[in-house]
mmCIF file of C-alpha atoms in Angstrom:
data_model
loop_
_atom_site.group_PDB
_atom_site.id
_atom_site.type_symbol
_atom_site.label_atom_id
_atom_site.label_comp_id
_atom_site.label_asym_id
_atom_site.label_seq_id
_atom_site.Cartn_x
_atom_site.Cartn_y
_atom_site.Cartn_z
ATOM 1 C CA MET A 4 -17.023 104.295 -89.436
ATOM 2 C CA GLU A 5 -17.702 102.985 -86.009
ATOM 3 C CA ILE A 6 -14.895 103.502 -84.050
ATOM 4 C CA LYS A 7 -14.990 100.000 -81.180
ATOM 5 C CA ARG A 8 -14.250 101.197 -77.937
ATOM 6 C CA GLU A 9 -12.569 98.973 -75.477
ATOM 7 C CA ASN A 10 -15.218 97.965 -72.924
ATOM 8 C CA PRO A 11 -13.327 100.045 -69.280
ATOM 9 C CA ALA A 12 -14.303 96.366 -67.389
ATOM 10 C CA SER A 13 -11.965 94.186 -69.744
ATOM 11 C CA ARG A 14 -9.093 96.914 -69.715
ATOM 12 C CA GLN A 15 -8.795 96.691 -66.139
ATOM 13 C CA THR A 16 -9.003 92.809 -66.078
ATOM 14 C CA ARG A 17 -6.520 92.832 -68.843
ATOM 15 C CA ILE A 18 -4.159 95.476 -67.092
ATOM 16 C CA ALA A 19 -4.889 92.856 -63.575
ATOM 17 C CA ALA A 20 -3.442 90.158 -65.690
ATOM 18 C CA PHE A 21 -0.184 91.441 -66.253
ATOM 19 C CA VAL A 22 0.774 93.041 -62.822
ATOM 20 C CA ARG A 23 -0.115 89.694 -62.044
ATOM 21 C CA LYS A 24 2.013 87.918 -64.143
ATOM 22 C CA ASN A 25 4.595 90.726 -64.536
ATOM 23 C CA THR A 26 5.205 91.641 -59.979
ATOM 24 C CA VAL A 27 8.848 90.503 -59.845
ATOM 25 C CA LEU A 28 9.144 93.243 -63.432
ATOM 26 C CA LEU A 29 6.562 96.225 -61.386
ATOM 27 C CA ILE A 30 8.882 95.916 -58.402
ATOM 28 C CA ALA A 31 12.777 96.032 -60.476
ATOM 29 C CA LEU A 32 11.718 98.696 -63.032
ATOM 30 C CA ALA A 33 10.108 101.221 -59.658
ATOM 31 C CA LEU A 34 13.030 100.666 -58.118
ATOM 32 C CA ALA A 35 15.164 101.464 -60.934
ATOM 33 C CA VAL A 36 12.897 104.238 -62.032
ATOM 34 C CA LEU A 37 13.623 105.667 -58.131
ATOM 35 C CA SER A 38 17.218 105.177 -57.981
ATOM 36 C CA ILE A 39 17.438 106.983 -60.941
ATOM 37 C CA ALA A 40 16.410 109.942 -59.644
ATOM 38 C CA LEU A 41 19.173 109.211 -56.709
ATOM 39 C CA VAL A 42 22.042 108.710 -59.731
ATOM 40 C CA PRO A 43 20.967 111.104 -63.193
ATOM 41 C CA PRO A 44 22.184 108.999 -65.824
ATOM 42 C CA ASP A 45 25.196 109.315 -67.416
ATOM 43 C CA GLU A 46 28.613 107.687 -68.915
ATOM 44 C CA ALA A 47 28.852 104.856 -66.111
ATOM 45 C CA TYR A 48 25.498 103.566 -66.792
ATOM 46 C CA ALA A 49 27.332 101.593 -69.615
ATOM 47 C CA GLY A 50 28.910 99.558 -67.715
ATOM 48 C CA TYR A 51 25.859 98.096 -65.364
ATOM 49 C CA TYR A 52 24.599 96.135 -67.408
ATOM 50 C CA ASP A 53 26.460 92.630 -68.306
ATOM 51 C CA LEU A 54 25.843 92.136 -71.635
ATOM 52 C CA LYS A 55 27.291 89.048 -71.914
ATOM 53 C CA THR A 56 24.463 87.451 -68.864
ATOM 54 C CA LEU A 57 21.633 89.581 -71.328
ATOM 55 C CA CYS A 58 23.045 87.745 -74.482
ATOM 56 C CA CYS A 59 22.385 83.905 -72.427
ATOM 57 C CA LEU A 60 19.788 83.695 -71.253
ATOM 58 C CA PHE A 61 18.000 85.903 -74.206
ATOM 59 C CA GLY A 62 19.527 82.515 -76.494
ATOM 60 C CA THR A 63 18.580 79.972 -74.221
ATOM 61 C CA LEU A 64 14.946 81.138 -74.861
ATOM 62 C CA ALA A 65 15.286 81.713 -77.817
ATOM 63 C CA VAL A 66 15.866 78.738 -79.278
ATOM 64 C CA VAL A 67 13.988 76.168 -76.397
ATOM 65 C CA CYS A 68 11.531 78.550 -77.529
ATOM 66 C CA ALA A 69 11.667 76.896 -81.448
ATOM 67 C CA LEU A 70 12.295 73.372 -79.819
ATOM 68 C CA LYS A 71 8.651 73.557 -78.076
ATOM 69 C CA ASN A 72 7.004 74.517 -81.524
ATOM 70 C CA ILE A 73 8.528 72.029 -83.099
ATOM 71 C CA HIS A 74 6.709 69.420 -79.487
ATOM 72 C CA PHE A 75 9.972 68.362 -79.201
ATOM 73 C CA PHE A 76 9.824 68.204 -75.357
ATOM 74 C CA SER A 77 6.625 67.186 -75.138
ATOM 75 C CA ILE A 78 7.226 64.428 -77.825
ATOM 76 C CA LEU A 79 10.274 63.617 -75.775
ATOM 77 C CA ALA A 80 8.318 63.793 -71.972
ATOM 78 C CA GLN A 81 4.965 61.778 -73.737
ATOM 79 C CA ARG A 82 7.714 58.239 -75.255
ATOM 80 C CA ILE A 83 9.384 57.641 -71.078
ATOM 81 C CA ILE A 84 6.151 58.427 -69.418
ATOM 82 C CA VAL A 85 4.860 55.804 -71.653
ATOM 83 C CA LEU A 86 7.374 52.681 -69.775
ATOM 84 C CA THR A 87 5.525 54.077 -67.450
ATOM 85 C CA GLY A 88 2.267 52.057 -65.175
ATOM 86 C CA SER A 89 1.463 53.814 -62.267
ATOM 87 C CA GLU A 90 1.808 56.538 -60.314
ATOM 88 C CA ARG A 91 4.383 56.151 -58.770
ATOM 89 C CA THR A 92 6.887 55.932 -61.795
ATOM 90 C CA ALA A 93 5.155 58.795 -63.845
ATOM 91 C CA ALA A 94 5.683 60.687 -60.598
ATOM 92 C CA LEU A 95 8.795 59.924 -60.522
ATOM 93 C CA ALA A 96 9.145 60.346 -64.399
ATOM 94 C CA LEU A 97 7.643 63.931 -64.047
ATOM 95 C CA VAL A 98 9.262 64.556 -61.335
ATOM 96 C CA TYR A 99 13.305 63.416 -62.914
ATOM 97 C CA ILE A 100 11.523 65.336 -66.098
ATOM 98 C CA THR A 101 11.660 69.110 -64.444
ATOM 99 C CA PHE A 102 14.657 68.182 -62.259
ATOM 100 C CA ILE A 103 16.788 67.295 -65.649
ATOM 101 C CA GLY A 104 15.005 70.166 -68.190
ATOM 102 C CA SER A 105 15.845 72.363 -65.688
ATOM 103 C CA MET A 106 19.272 72.183 -65.640
ATOM 104 C CA LEU A 107 19.629 72.102 -68.798
ATOM 105 C CA ILE A 108 16.238 74.936 -70.361
ATOM 106 C CA ALA A 109 16.178 77.471 -66.652
ATOM 107 C CA ASN A 110 13.921 76.689 -63.920
ATOM 108 C CA ASP A 111 10.644 78.700 -65.371
ATOM 109 C CA MET A 112 10.939 77.315 -69.036
ATOM 110 C CA ALA A 113 11.391 74.114 -67.054
ATOM 111 C CA LEU A 114 8.285 74.559 -65.241
ATOM 112 C CA ILE A 115 5.576 75.905 -68.686
ATOM 113 C CA THR A 116 6.821 72.817 -70.876
ATOM 114 C CA PHE A 117 6.320 69.999 -68.135
ATOM 115 C CA LEU A 118 3.781 70.703 -65.515
ATOM 116 C CA PRO A 119 1.207 70.943 -68.110
ATOM 117 C CA LEU A 120 2.043 67.070 -69.528
ATOM 118 C CA GLY A 121 1.671 66.860 -66.231
ATOM 119 C CA TYR A 122 -1.720 67.344 -66.050
ATOM 120 C CA PHE A 123 -2.505 66.365 -69.031
ATOM 121 C CA VAL A 124 -1.370 62.380 -68.359
ATOM 122 C CA PHE A 125 -3.598 62.218 -64.772
ATOM 123 C CA SER A 126 -6.539 64.180 -66.172
ATOM 124 C CA VAL A 127 -6.915 61.397 -68.122
ATOM 125 C CA THR A 128 -6.638 59.576 -65.919
ATOM 126 C CA ASP A 129 -8.973 58.400 -62.358
ATOM 127 C CA SER A 130 -5.833 59.106 -60.259
ATOM 128 C CA LYS A 131 -6.053 62.006 -57.308
ATOM 129 C CA ARG A 132 -2.414 62.741 -57.266
ATOM 130 C CA ASP A 133 -1.818 65.529 -60.740
ATOM 131 C CA MET A 134 -1.704 68.283 -57.414
ATOM 132 C CA ALA A 135 1.362 66.153 -55.040
ATOM 133 C CA VAL A 136 2.607 65.704 -59.087
ATOM 134 C CA PHE A 137 2.963 69.691 -59.513
ATOM 135 C CA ILE A 138 4.656 70.284 -56.263
ATOM 136 C CA LEU A 139 7.297 68.139 -56.600
ATOM 137 C CA GLN A 140 7.756 69.390 -60.209
ATOM 138 C CA ASN A 141 8.149 73.445 -58.896
ATOM 139 C CA ILE A 142 10.310 71.698 -56.354
ATOM 140 C CA ALA A 143 12.440 70.080 -58.848
ATOM 141 C CA ALA A 144 13.065 73.040 -61.350
ATOM 142 C CA ASN A 145 14.375 75.313 -59.223
ATOM 143 C CA LEU A 146 16.278 72.775 -56.933
ATOM 144 C CA GLY A 147 17.829 70.981 -60.141
ATOM 145 C CA GLY A 148 18.090 73.831 -61.447
ATOM 146 C CA MET A 149 20.927 75.037 -59.803
ATOM 147 C CA LEU A 150 23.748 72.908 -60.259
ATOM 148 C CA THR A 151 24.469 74.292 -64.049
ATOM 149 C CA PRO A 152 25.172 77.506 -64.801
ATOM 150 C CA PHE A 153 21.604 78.526 -68.031
ATOM 151 C CA GLY A 154 19.815 76.647 -63.982
ATOM 152 C CA ASN A 155 18.015 79.440 -64.039
ATOM 153 C CA PRO A 156 19.006 83.091 -64.410
ATOM 154 C CA GLN A 157 20.337 83.916 -60.791
ATOM 155 C CA ASN A 158 23.543 80.760 -61.870
ATOM 156 C CA LEU A 159 23.953 82.566 -64.811
ATOM 157 C CA TYR A 160 24.447 86.070 -63.631
ATOM 158 C CA LEU A 161 26.983 85.011 -60.805
ATOM 159 C CA TYR A 162 29.550 82.908 -62.753
ATOM 160 C CA ALA A 163 29.588 85.496 -65.899
ATOM 161 C CA HIS A 164 29.971 88.266 -63.197
ATOM 162 C CA TYR A 165 32.277 86.785 -60.794
ATOM 163 C CA HIS A 166 34.045 84.528 -63.858
ATOM 164 C CA ILE A 167 33.572 81.316 -61.156
ATOM 165 C CA ALA A 168 35.316 78.242 -63.627
ATOM 166 C CA ASN A 169 32.665 75.877 -64.654
ATOM 167 C CA GLY A 170 34.602 72.314 -62.408
ATOM 168 C CA GLU A 171 34.631 75.128 -59.583
ATOM 169 C CA PHE A 172 31.114 76.197 -60.060
ATOM 170 C CA VAL A 173 29.559 72.207 -60.415
ATOM 171 C CA SER A 174 32.036 71.474 -57.527
ATOM 172 C CA ILE A 175 29.936 74.528 -55.170
ATOM 173 C CA MET A 176 27.039 72.968 -55.960
ATOM 174 C CA PHE A 177 27.045 69.546 -55.909
ATOM 175 C CA PRO A 178 26.464 68.452 -52.310
ATOM 176 C CA PRO A 179 23.373 70.227 -52.105
ATOM 177 C CA PHE A 180 22.663 69.008 -55.515
ATOM 178 C CA ALA A 181 22.699 65.721 -54.789
ATOM 179 C CA VAL A 182 20.964 65.813 -50.761
ATOM 180 C CA SER A 183 18.232 67.017 -53.022
ATOM 181 C CA ILE A 184 17.500 64.261 -55.079
ATOM 182 C CA ALA A 185 17.654 62.178 -52.717
ATOM 183 C CA LEU A 186 15.368 63.547 -50.651
ATOM 184 C CA ILE A 187 13.058 64.585 -53.759
ATOM 185 C CA THR A 188 13.137 61.245 -55.267
ATOM 186 C CA LEU A 189 11.762 59.745 -51.386
ATOM 187 C CA CYS A 190 9.220 61.462 -51.705
ATOM 188 C CA CYS A 191 7.719 60.365 -55.541
ATOM 189 C CA LEU A 192 8.238 56.955 -53.759
ATOM 190 C CA LEU A 193 5.883 57.293 -51.405
ATOM 191 C CA LEU A 194 2.881 58.026 -53.394
ATOM 192 C CA PRO A 195 0.538 54.942 -54.238
ATOM 193 C CA LYS A 196 1.720 52.471 -56.661
ATOM 194 C CA ARG A 197 -1.324 52.285 -58.100
ATOM 195 C CA ALA A 198 -2.156 51.122 -61.846
ATOM 196 C CA LEU A 199 -3.594 54.093 -63.519
ATOM 197 C CA ARG A 200 -5.926 53.565 -66.309
ATOM 198 C CA ILE A 201 -4.397 55.074 -68.813
ATOM 199 C CA GLN A 202 -3.709 54.106 -72.626
ATOM 200 C CA ALA A 203 -0.631 55.621 -73.253
ATOM 201 C CA SER A 204 0.122 54.289 -76.693
ATOM 202 C CA GLN A 205 -2.016 56.799 -77.660
ATOM 203 C CA GLN A 206 -0.258 59.728 -76.186
ATOM 204 C CA GLY A 207 2.161 60.823 -78.549
ATOM 205 C CA GLN A 208 0.594 59.319 -81.647
ATOM 206 C CA GLY A 209 -0.293 62.563 -84.479
ATOM 207 C CA MET A 210 2.569 64.463 -83.118
ATOM 208 C CA ARG A 211 6.306 64.058 -85.551
ATOM 209 C CA LEU A 212 9.754 65.466 -85.290
ATOM 210 C CA PRO A 213 10.946 66.542 -88.357
ATOM 211 C CA PRO A 214 14.268 65.156 -88.149
ATOM 212 C CA ALA A 215 16.277 67.917 -89.985
ATOM 213 C CA ARG A 216 14.955 70.793 -87.788
ATOM 214 C CA THR A 217 15.090 68.908 -84.835
ATOM 215 C CA ALA A 218 18.851 68.472 -85.453
ATOM 216 C CA PHE A 219 19.043 72.192 -86.102
ATOM 217 C CA TYR A 220 17.697 73.347 -83.332
ATOM 218 C CA LEU A 221 19.428 71.379 -81.412
ATOM 219 C CA ALA A 222 22.586 72.344 -82.866
ATOM 220 C CA LEU A 223 21.327 75.797 -81.987
ATOM 221 C CA PHE A 224 21.140 75.443 -78.117
ATOM 222 C CA ALA A 225 24.488 74.021 -78.489
ATOM 223 C CA LEU A 226 26.240 77.186 -79.719
ATOM 224 C CA THR A 227 24.312 78.303 -76.859
ATOM 225 C CA ILE A 228 25.479 75.874 -74.055
ATOM 226 C CA LEU A 229 29.097 77.063 -75.433
ATOM 227 C CA MET A 230 28.212 81.111 -75.604
ATOM 228 C CA VAL A 231 27.732 79.811 -71.753
ATOM 229 C CA PHE A 232 30.463 78.510 -71.073
ATOM 230 C CA ARG A 233 32.906 80.616 -72.918
ATOM 231 C CA LEU A 234 33.689 78.939 -76.039
ATOM 232 C CA LEU A 235 32.545 80.846 -78.315
ATOM 233 C CA PRO A 236 31.885 84.492 -78.228
ATOM 234 C CA ALA A 237 28.640 86.231 -76.729
ATOM 235 C CA TRP A 238 27.952 87.846 -79.950
ATOM 236 C CA LEU A 239 28.981 85.000 -82.666
ATOM 237 C CA VAL A 240 25.815 82.963 -81.300
ATOM 238 C CA LEU A 241 23.760 86.020 -80.512
ATOM 239 C CA ALA A 242 24.010 86.946 -84.624
ATOM 240 C CA ILE A 243 24.172 83.006 -85.601
ATOM 241 C CA LEU A 244 20.777 82.596 -83.433
ATOM 242 C CA ILE A 245 19.105 85.841 -84.494
ATOM 243 C CA ILE A 246 19.597 85.036 -88.401
ATOM 244 C CA SER A 247 19.280 81.391 -88.189
ATOM 245 C CA LEU A 248 15.670 81.559 -86.334
ATOM 246 C CA LEU A 249 14.578 84.467 -87.931
ATOM 247 C CA ILE A 250 14.345 82.552 -90.783
ATOM 248 C CA ALA A 251 13.364 79.369 -89.059
ATOM 249 C CA ASP A 252 10.865 80.074 -87.444
ATOM 250 C CA ARG A 253 10.351 83.691 -86.281
ATOM 251 C CA LYS A 254 7.447 83.327 -83.968
ATOM 252 C CA ALA A 255 10.262 81.301 -81.479
ATOM 253 C CA LEU A 256 11.595 85.391 -81.054
ATOM 254 C CA LYS A 257 8.637 86.464 -80.588
ATOM 255 C CA MET A 258 7.716 84.441 -77.894
ATOM 256 C CA VAL A 259 10.904 84.510 -75.783
ATOM 257 C CA ASP A 260 10.104 86.060 -72.466
ATOM 258 C CA TYR A 261 11.319 89.319 -72.812
ATOM 259 C CA CYS A 262 9.340 90.263 -69.393
ATOM 260 C CA LEU A 263 12.673 88.821 -67.402
ATOM 261 C CA LEU A 264 15.449 90.551 -69.480
ATOM 262 C CA LEU A 265 13.923 93.969 -68.855
ATOM 263 C CA THR A 266 12.958 92.477 -64.836
ATOM 264 C CA PHE A 267 17.359 92.330 -65.394
ATOM 265 C CA VAL A 268 17.916 95.690 -66.925
ATOM 266 C CA CYS A 269 15.880 96.619 -64.770
ATOM 267 C CA PHE A 270 17.945 95.056 -61.037
ATOM 268 C CA PHE A 271 21.534 95.802 -63.441
ATOM 269 C CA THR A 272 20.399 99.708 -62.895
ATOM 270 C CA PHE A 273 18.897 100.064 -59.353
ATOM 271 C CA ALA A 274 23.074 97.907 -58.621
ATOM 272 C CA GLY A 275 24.855 99.870 -59.944
ATOM 273 C CA ASN A 276 23.368 102.780 -58.619
ATOM 274 C CA MET A 277 23.187 101.907 -55.068
ATOM 275 C CA ALA A 278 27.116 100.763 -55.391
ATOM 276 C CA ARG A 279 27.369 104.669 -55.962
#
């Protein structure tokens, strides 16, 4: 039997792509390995890792992946965009969807979910404003995620580690959040109000949400929110999520950004060792 050998150029291309995609992980891993050389592993390592933060992040990512697999976010966004008729209103819709989405599903997932939608809307029109909208969506994802504990991984860690009360967390972040939403709205209003030449009524054709599965995934998402706000034990919600998705959608568990979780583990290791 002839064994096919991988082309060295192809291997190098894959390695380069992995490095570009996971630069932060590789830096965190290098720092963790360096710190381990300074502080050899012992029983104190067990206290480094904030398991609640990791559980909350995993749960949020898993449920979002399951919702994406049934096109929940795309269909929801497309139905909102059907109501728009100009570049300005389409940009406002896309930016606000990304802004609000980052508060609920984390900034990285909001970008992965809604940037392709922005590309689709403007790629089937004669508009040249797609790049401006992409930039505004990126800004919106990072600004919108600041308000909620699960809006970005940093918030989730600070919220869990320092046991910040829910009301206190929102009150701290609301002033910059309000300024951000005002400024990004102003930026959108500077775009021209030219009509979009697009058959918006056809955007959602061919895709329908399965009612039972949609309700089930939204219920799981509600459980993750209760876990983040410390209203349910993390271990219980995590067990429910894993068992449910093993039955309903195993692909969602494979799609979780495990590199992001590993990045947090590496940073926990580095921070714990440096503190010692």
